[in-house]
mmCIF file of C-alpha atoms in Angstrom:
data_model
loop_
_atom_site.group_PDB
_atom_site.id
_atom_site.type_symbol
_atom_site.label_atom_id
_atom_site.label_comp_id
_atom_site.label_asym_id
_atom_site.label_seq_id
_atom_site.Cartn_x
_atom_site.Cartn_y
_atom_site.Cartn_z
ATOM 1 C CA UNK A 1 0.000 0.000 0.000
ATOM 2 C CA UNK A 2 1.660 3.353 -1.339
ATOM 3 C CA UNK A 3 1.883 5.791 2.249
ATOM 4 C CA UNK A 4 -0.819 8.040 0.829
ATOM 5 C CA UNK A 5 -3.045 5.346 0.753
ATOM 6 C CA UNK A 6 -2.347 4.445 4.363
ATOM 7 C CA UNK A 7 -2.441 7.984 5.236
ATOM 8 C CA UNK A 8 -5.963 7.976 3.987
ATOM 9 C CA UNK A 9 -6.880 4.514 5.758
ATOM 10 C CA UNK A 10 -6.123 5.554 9.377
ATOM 11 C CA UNK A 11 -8.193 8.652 8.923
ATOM 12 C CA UNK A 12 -11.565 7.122 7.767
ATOM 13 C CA UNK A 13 -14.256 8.084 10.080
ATOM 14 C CA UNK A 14 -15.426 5.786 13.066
ATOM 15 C CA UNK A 15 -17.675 3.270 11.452
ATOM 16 C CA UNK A 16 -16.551 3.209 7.866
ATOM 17 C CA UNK A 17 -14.627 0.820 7.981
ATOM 18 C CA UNK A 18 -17.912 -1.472 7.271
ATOM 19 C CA UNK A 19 -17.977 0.204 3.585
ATOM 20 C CA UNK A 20 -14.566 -0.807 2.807
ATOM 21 C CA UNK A 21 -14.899 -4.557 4.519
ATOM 22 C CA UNK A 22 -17.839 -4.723 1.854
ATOM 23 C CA UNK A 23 -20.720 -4.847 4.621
ATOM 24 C CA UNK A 24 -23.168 -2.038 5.025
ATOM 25 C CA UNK A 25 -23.189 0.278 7.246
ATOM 26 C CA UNK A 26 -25.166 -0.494 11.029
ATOM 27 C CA UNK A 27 -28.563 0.227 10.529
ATOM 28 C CA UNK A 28 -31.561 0.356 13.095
ATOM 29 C CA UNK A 29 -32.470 -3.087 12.505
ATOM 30 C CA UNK A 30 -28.995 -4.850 11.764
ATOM 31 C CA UNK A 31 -25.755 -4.826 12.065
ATOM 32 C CA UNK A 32 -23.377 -7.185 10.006
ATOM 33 C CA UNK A 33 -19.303 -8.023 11.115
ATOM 34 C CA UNK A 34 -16.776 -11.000 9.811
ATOM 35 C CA UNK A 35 -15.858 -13.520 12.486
ATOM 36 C CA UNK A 36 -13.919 -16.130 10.950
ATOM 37 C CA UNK A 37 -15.198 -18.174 7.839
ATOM 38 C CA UNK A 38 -18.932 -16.474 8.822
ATOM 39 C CA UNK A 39 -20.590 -13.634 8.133
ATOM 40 C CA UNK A 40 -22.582 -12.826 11.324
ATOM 41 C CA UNK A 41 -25.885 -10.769 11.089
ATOM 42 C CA UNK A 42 -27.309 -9.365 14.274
ATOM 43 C CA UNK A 43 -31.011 -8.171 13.887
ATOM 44 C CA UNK A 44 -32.985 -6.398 15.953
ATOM 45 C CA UNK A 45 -36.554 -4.807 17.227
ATOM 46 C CA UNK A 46 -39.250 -5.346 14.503
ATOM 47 C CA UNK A 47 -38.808 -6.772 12.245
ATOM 48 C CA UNK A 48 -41.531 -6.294 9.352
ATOM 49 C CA UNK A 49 -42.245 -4.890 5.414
ATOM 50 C CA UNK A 50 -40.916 -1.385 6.957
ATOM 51 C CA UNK A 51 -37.820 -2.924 8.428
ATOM 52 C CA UNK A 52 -36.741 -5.436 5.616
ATOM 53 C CA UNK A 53 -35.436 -3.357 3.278
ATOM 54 C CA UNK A 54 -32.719 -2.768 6.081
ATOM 55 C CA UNK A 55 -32.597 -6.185 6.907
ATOM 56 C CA UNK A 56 -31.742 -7.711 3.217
ATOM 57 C CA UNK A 57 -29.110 -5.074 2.624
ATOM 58 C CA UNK A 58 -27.453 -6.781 5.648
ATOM 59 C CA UNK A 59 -28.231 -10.390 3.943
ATOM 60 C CA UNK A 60 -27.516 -9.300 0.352
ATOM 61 C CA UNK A 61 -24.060 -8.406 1.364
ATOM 62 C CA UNK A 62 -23.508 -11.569 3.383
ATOM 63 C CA UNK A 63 -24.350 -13.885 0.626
ATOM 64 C CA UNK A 64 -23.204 -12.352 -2.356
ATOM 65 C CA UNK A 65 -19.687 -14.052 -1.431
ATOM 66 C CA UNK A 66 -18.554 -17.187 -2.634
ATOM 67 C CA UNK A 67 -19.646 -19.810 -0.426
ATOM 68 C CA UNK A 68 -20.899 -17.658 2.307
ATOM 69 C CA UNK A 69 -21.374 -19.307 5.636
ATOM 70 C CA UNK A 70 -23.903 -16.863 7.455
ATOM 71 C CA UNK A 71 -25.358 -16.611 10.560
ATOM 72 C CA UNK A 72 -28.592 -14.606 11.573
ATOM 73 C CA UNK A 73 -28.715 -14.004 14.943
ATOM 74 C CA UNK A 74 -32.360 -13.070 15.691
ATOM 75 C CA UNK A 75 -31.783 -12.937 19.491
ATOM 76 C CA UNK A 76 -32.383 -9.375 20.326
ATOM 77 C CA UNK A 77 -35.656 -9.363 17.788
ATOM 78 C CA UNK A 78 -39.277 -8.348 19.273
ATOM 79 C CA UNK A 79 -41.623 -9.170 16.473
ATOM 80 C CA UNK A 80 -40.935 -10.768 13.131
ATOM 81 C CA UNK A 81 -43.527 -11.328 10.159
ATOM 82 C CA UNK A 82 -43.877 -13.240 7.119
ATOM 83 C CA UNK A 83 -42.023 -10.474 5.054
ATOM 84 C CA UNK A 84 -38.813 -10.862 7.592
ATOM 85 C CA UNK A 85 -39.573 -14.643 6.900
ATOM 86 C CA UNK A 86 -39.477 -14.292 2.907
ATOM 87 C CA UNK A 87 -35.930 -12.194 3.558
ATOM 88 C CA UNK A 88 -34.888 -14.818 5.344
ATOM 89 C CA UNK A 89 -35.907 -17.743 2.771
ATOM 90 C CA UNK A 90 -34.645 -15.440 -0.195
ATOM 91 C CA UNK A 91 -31.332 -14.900 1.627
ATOM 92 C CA UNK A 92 -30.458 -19.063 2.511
ATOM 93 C CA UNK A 93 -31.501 -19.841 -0.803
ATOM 94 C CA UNK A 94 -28.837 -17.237 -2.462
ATOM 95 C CA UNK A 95 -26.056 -18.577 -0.274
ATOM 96 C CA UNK A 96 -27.024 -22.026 -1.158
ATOM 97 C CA UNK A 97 -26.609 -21.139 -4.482
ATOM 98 C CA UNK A 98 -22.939 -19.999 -3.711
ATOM 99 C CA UNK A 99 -22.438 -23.362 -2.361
ATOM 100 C CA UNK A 100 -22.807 -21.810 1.350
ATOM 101 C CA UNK A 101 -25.392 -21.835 4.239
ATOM 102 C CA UNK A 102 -27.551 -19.688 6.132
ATOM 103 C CA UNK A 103 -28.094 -20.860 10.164
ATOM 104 C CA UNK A 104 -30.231 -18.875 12.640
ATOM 105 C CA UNK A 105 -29.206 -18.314 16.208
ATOM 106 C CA UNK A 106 -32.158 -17.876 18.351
ATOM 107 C CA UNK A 107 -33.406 -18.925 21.667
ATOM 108 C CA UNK A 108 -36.873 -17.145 21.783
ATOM 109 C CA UNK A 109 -40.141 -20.031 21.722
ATOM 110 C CA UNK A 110 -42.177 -17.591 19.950
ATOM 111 C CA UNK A 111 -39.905 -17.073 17.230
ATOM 112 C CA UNK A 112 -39.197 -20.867 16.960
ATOM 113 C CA UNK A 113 -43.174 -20.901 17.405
ATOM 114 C CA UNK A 114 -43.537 -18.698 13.999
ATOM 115 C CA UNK A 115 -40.765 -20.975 12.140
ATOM 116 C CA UNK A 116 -42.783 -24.180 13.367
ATOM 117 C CA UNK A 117 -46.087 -23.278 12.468
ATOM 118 C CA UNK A 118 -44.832 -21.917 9.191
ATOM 119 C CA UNK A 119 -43.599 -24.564 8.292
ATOM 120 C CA UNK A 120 -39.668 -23.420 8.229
ATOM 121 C CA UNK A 121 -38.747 -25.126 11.132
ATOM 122 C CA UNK A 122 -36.455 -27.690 9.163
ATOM 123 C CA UNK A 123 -35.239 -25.127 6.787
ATOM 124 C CA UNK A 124 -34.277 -23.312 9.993
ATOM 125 C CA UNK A 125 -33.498 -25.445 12.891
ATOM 126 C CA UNK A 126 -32.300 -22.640 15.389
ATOM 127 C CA UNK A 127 -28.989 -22.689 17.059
ATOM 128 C CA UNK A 128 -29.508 -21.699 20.983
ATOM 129 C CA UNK A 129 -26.375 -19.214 20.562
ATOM 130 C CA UNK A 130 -23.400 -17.907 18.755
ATOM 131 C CA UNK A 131 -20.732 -20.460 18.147
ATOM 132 C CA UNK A 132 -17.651 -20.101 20.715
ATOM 133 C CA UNK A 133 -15.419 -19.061 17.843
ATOM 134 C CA UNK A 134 -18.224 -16.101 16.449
ATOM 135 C CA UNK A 135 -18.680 -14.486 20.269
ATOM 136 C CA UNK A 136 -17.364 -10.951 20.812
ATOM 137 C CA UNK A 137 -14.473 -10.874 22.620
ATOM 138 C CA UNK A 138 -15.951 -8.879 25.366
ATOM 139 C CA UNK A 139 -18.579 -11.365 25.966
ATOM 140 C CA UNK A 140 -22.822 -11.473 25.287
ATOM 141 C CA UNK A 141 -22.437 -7.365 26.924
ATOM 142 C CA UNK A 142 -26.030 -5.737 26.718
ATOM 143 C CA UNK A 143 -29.077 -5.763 24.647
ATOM 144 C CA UNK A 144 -28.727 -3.483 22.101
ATOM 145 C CA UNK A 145 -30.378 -0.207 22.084
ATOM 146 C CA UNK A 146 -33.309 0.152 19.545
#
């Protein structure tokens, strides 16, 4: 990298650094970050047709890579429809196409109530949490602000 360049690179504004890395920026409904060979996706609040545009930038991005290995972490989500649902679907279905997969962390019953009775339930069986090797550093911290 020519010293210019670096020069430039150290003084990119707090939070850019997500354009470059080729993930969107945070949004109020999700936030995406690289943790080894996965793309993690943390959503939150509600999560319906006025929040999924927000949402599938966030999944767009993590499955337009070549054999993207995602994970969704709908943990911190209040309320999730059938449009957050179709994201969802459309999203695992593009990184199967890449030869990847899409996994859900979650650990609320009424979301795994929605993917049951909907019928997604074996598209989507849930993972309880993050695995050891995708966990912040600093540990679960708290629930993110909405």
């Amino acid at each position: 990298m020519p010293p210019e360049a670096h020069d430039r690179a150290a003084s990119l504004p707090e939070g850019s650094a997500a354009h470059y890395s080729g993930l969107p920026a945070v949004n109020a409904y999700a936030h995406s970050r690289v943790s080894g060979p996965f793309t993690v996706v943390l959503v939150r609040g509600e999560i319906d047709m006025a929040a999924t545009d927000d949402l599938t930038e966030h999944l767009d991005a993590a499955t337009s890579r070549p054999v993207p290995q995602v994970l969704v972490d709908l943990r911190f989500v209040d309320f999730l429809d059938c449009s957050g649902l179709r994201a969802l679907c459309r999203a695992e279905r593009r990184a199967k196409e890449r030869g990847g997969s899409l996994r859900l962390v979650c650990d609320q019953p009424r979301i795994h109530r929605l993917l049951r009775v909907s019928g997604l339930l074996s598209r989507f069986p849930p993972l309880a949490e993050l695995p050891p090797e995708c966990r912040p550093e600093s540990g679960p911290g708290p629930r993110p602000q909405e």
